[in-house]
Coordinates of C-alpha atoms in Angstrom, one line a residue:
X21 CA -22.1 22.6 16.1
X22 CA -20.0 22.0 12.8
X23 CA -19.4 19.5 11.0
X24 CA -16.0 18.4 12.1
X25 CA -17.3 18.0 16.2
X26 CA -20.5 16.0 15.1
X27 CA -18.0 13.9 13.2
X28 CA -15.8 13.2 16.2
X29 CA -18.6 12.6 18.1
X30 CA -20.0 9.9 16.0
X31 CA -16.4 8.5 15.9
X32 CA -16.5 8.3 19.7
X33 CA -19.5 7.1 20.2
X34 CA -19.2 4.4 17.4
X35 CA -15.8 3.4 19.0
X36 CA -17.2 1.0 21.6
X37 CA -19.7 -1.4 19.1
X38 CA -17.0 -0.8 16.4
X39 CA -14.2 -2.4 18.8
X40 CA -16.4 -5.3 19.9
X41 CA -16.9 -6.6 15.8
X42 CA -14.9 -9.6 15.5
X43 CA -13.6 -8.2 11.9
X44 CA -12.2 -5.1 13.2
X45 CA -9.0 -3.6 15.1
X46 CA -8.5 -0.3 16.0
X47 CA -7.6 2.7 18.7
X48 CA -9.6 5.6 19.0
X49 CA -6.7 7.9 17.8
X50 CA -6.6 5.7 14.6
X51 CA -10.4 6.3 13.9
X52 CA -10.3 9.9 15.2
X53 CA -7.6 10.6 13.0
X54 CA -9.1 9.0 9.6
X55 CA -12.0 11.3 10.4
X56 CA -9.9 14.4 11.1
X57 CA -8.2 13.9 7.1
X58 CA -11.4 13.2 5.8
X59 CA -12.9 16.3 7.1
X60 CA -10.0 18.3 5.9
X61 CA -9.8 16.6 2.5
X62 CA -14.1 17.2 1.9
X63 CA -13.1 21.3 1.4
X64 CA -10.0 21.3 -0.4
X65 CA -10.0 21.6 -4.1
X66 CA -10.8 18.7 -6.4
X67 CA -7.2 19.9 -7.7
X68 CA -5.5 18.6 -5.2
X69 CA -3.3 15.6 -5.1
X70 CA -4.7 13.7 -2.5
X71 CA -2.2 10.7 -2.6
X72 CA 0.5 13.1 -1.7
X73 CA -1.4 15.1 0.0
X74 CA -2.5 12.3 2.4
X75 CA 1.2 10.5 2.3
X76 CA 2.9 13.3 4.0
X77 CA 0.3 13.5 7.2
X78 CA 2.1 10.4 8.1
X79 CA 5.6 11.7 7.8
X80 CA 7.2 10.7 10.7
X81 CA 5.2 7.8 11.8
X82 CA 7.5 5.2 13.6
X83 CA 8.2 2.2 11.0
X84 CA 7.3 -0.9 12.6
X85 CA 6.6 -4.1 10.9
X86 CA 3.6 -6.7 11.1
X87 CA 1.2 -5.0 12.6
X88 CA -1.9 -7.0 10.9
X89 CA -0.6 -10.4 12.8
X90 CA -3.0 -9.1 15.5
X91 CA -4.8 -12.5 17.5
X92 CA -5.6 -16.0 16.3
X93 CA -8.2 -15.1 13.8
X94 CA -7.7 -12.5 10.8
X95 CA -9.4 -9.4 11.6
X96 CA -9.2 -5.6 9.5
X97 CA -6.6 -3.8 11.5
X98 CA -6.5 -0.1 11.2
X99 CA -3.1 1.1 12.6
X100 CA -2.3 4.7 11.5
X101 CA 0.0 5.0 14.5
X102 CA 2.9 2.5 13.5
X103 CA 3.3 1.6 9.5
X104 CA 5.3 -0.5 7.3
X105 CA 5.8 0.4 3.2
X106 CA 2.1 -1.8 2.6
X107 CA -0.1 -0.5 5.3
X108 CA 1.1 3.4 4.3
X109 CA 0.4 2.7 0.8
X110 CA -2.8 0.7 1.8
X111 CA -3.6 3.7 4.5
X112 CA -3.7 6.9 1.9
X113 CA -4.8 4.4 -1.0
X114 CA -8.0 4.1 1.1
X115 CA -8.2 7.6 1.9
X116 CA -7.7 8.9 -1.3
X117 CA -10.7 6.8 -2.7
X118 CA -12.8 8.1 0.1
X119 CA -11.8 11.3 -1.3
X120 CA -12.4 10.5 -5.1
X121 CA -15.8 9.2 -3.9
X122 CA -16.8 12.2 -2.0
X123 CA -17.1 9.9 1.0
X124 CA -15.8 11.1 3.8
X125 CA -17.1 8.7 7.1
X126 CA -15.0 6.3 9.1
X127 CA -17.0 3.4 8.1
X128 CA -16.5 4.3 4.2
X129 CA -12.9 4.5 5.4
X130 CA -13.5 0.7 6.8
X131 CA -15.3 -0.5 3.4
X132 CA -12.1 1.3 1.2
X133 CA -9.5 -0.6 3.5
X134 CA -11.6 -4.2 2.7
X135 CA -12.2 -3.8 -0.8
X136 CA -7.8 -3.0 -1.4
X137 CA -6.5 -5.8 1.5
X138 CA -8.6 -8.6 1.1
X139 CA -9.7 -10.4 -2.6
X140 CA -12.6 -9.3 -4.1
X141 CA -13.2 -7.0 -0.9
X142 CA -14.0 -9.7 1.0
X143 CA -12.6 -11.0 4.5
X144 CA -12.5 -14.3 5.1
X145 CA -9.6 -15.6 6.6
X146 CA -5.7 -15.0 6.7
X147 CA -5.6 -16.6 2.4
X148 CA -7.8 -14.1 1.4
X149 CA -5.5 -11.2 2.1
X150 CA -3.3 -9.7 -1.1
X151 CA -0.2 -10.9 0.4
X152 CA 2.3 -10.5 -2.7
X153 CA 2.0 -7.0 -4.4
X154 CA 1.3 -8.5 -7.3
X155 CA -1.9 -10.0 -6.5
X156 CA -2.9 -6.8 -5.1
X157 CA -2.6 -4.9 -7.7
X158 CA -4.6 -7.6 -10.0
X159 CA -7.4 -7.5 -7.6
X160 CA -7.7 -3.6 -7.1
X161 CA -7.6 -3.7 -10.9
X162 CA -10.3 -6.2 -11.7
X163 CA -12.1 -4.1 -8.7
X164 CA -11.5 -0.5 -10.7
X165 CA -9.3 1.2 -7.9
X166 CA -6.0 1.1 -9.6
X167 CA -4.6 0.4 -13.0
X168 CA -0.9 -0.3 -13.4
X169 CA 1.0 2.0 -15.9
X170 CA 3.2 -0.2 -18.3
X171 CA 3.8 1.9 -21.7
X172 CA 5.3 4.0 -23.5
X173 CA 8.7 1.9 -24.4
X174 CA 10.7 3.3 -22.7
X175 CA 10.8 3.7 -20.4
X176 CA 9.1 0.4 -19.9
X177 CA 11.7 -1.5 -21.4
X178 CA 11.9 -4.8 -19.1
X179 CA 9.7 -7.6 -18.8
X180 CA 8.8 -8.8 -15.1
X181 CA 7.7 -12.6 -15.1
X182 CA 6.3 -13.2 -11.6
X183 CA 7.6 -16.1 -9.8
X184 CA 6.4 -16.0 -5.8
X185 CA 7.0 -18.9 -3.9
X186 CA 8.5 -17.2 -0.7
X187 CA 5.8 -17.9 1.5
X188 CA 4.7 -21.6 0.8
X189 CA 8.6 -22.2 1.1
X190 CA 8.8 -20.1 4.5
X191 CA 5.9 -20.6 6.1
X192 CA 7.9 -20.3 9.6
X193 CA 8.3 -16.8 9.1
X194 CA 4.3 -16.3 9.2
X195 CA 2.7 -16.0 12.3
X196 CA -0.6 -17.3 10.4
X197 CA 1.4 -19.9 8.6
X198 CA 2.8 -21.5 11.7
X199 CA -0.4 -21.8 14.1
X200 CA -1.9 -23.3 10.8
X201 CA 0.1 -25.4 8.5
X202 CA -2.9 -26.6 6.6
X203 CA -2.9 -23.3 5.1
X204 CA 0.2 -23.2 3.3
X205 CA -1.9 -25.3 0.2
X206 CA -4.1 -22.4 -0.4
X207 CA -1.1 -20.1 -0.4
X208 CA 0.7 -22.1 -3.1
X209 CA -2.1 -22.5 -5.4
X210 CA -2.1 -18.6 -5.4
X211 CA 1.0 -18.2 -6.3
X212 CA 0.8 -21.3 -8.7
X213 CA -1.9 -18.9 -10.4
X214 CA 0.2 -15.1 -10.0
X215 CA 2.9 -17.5 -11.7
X216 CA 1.3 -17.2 -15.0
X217 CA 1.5 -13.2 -15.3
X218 CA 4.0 -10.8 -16.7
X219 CA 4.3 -7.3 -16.2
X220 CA 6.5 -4.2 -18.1
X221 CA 8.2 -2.5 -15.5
X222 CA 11.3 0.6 -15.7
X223 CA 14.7 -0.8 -15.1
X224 CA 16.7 1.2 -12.8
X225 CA 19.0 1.7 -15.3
X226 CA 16.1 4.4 -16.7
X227 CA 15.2 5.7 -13.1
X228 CA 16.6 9.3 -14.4
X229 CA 15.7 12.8 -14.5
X230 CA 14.1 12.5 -18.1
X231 CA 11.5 14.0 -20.0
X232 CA 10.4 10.5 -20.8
X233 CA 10.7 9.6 -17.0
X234 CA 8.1 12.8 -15.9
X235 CA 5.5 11.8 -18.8
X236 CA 5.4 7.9 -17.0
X237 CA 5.2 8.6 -13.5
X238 CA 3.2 11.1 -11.8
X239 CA 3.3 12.2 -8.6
X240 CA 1.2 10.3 -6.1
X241 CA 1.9 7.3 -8.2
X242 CA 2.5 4.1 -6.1
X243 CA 6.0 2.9 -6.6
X244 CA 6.5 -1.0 -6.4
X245 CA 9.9 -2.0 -6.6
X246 CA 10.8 -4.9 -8.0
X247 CA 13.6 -7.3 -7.1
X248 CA 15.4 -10.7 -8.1
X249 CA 15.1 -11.9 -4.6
X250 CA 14.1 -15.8 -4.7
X251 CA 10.4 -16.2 -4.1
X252 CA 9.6 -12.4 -4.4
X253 CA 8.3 -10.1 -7.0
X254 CA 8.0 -7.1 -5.1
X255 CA 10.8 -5.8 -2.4
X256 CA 9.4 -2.2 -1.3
X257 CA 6.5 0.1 -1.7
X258 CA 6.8 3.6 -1.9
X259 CA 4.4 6.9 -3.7
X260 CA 6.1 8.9 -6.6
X261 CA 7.6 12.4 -5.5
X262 CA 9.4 14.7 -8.1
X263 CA 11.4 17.5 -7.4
X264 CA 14.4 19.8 -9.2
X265 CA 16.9 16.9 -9.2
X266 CA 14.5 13.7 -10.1
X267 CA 12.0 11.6 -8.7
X268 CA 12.3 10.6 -4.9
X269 CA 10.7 8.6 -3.1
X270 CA 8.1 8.8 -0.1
X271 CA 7.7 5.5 2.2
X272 CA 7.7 4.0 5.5
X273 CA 11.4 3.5 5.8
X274 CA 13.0 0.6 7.9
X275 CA 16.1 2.3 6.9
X276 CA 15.2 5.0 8.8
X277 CA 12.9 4.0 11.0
X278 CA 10.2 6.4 10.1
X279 CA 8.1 7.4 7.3
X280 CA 10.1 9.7 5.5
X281 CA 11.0 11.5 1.7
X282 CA 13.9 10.1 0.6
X283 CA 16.4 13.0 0.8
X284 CA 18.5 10.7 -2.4
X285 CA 16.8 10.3 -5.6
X286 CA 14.9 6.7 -6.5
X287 CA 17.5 6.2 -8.8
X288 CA 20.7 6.5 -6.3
X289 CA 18.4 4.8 -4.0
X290 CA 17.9 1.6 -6.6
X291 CA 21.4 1.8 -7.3
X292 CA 22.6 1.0 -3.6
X293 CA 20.6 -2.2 -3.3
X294 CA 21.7 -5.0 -5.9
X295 CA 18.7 -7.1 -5.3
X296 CA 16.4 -4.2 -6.7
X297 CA 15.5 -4.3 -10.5
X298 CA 13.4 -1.3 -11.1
X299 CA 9.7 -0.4 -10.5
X300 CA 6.6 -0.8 -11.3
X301 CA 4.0 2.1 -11.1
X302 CA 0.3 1.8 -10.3
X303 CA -2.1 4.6 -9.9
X304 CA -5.0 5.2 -7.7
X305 CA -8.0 5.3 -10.2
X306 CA -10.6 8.0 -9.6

């Protein structure tokens, strides 16, 4: 029997205790997927770009939004099937540590996923999820899994100072946030506390085809865009994709209702929303 059939079986047979665990959400397909890539990423080359790699085996995927508002408590969803901008980039940001680590099981899979959505890699309750971008990237940083780029100058020639207060303002437009109101404290004092940090980022204006461009962002790199929305640091998530004409952008698309490579550059794409200021770029460490 090879590797990849005593795999699944473990997978199957692990499905039934793994679903009944109060801190987990799942399908099969989900877990028997996960597996599948990780069996397929453990023989190819150490060469390989396995951000990328592991982006584009959810091309396609439908685009659908809040799919970790799942029940009354907050549990580790694992939803491959449907994805928004976060869980994509959360999705092959897990898998490609698992791959960095030469760990290839569903429940390192599991661990990967808790240590990038929750603070300090630790569930306990709906506050202690990364919801601004921000934070997350902090956290994964203090943790070792990523480290944001921010030099040379330029084409990091803008300063972003991080002013969140969207959710303590909206709390109506959180599932969490409305059941429990008593909540919303906890959520301001974090971003009381992202309030204090600044970041370099690349204004749009310098989203070109340049050599200096190609030397700060690599492909695979996780694009955070940010805006000048009230309330909000970041407005979209995407991973870094050059080609002939300039750097592009793949991401689970509301636009178009999939996950998709944006057939227009990052830059055109920047320049057709107003709110957008430029991006920040974070890579997966390995």
């Amino acid at each position: 029997m090879n590797r990849l059939v005593i795999t699944l079986l473990s997978v199957l047979l692990f499905v039934p205790s793994a679903r009944s665990e109060t801190s987990v959400t799942y399908e099969p397909d989900d877990s028997l997927l996960i597996c599948k890539l990780l069996e397929q990423a453990a023989v190819l080359p150490r060469t390989t770009n396995f951000p990328l790699h592991f982006a584009r085996q959810f091309l396609d995927r439908p685009y659908v939004a809040h799919t970790l508002e799942v029940g009354d408590t907050e549990r580790l969803v694992v939803n491959t099937r449907q994805l928004d901008c976060t869980t994509l980039v959360e999705t092959v940001t897990a898998l490609t540590l698992c791959a960095y680590r030469n760990l290839y099981g569903w429940r390192d899979y599991l661990n990967a996923l808790m240590e990038l959505r929750y603070r300090g890699g630790t569930l306990d309750g709906y506050v202690s999820r990364l919801h601004y971008f921000t934070d997350w990237i902090a956290d994964n940083t203090r943790l070792g899994l990523v480290e944001e780029t921010q030099q040379p100058n330029p084409p990091f020639t803008a300063v972003q100072q991080i002013r969140v207060s969207y959710m303590s303002q909206h709390p109506e437009a959180y599932k969490a946030l409305r059941a429990q109101p008593q909540l919303v404290p906890q959520i301001r004092a974090t971003e009381e506390a992202l309030a204090r940090l600044e970041f370099r980022y690349i204004p749009k204006r310098e989203v070109q085809n340049t050599a200096a461009m190609r030397r700060a962002v690599a492909d695979g790199d996780i694009i955070a865009i940010t805006c000048k929305k009230p309330g909000l640091d970041i407005a979209h998530l995407g991973f870094a994709v050059w080609r002939a004409d300039g750097l592009h952008l793949l991401n689970a698309s509301q636009l178009h209702k999939r996950v998709v490579e944006e057939p227009m550059t990052l830059g055109q794409y920047l320049q057709q929303h107003p709110s957008h200021t430029g991006i920040r770029v974070i890579k997966i460490t390995k």
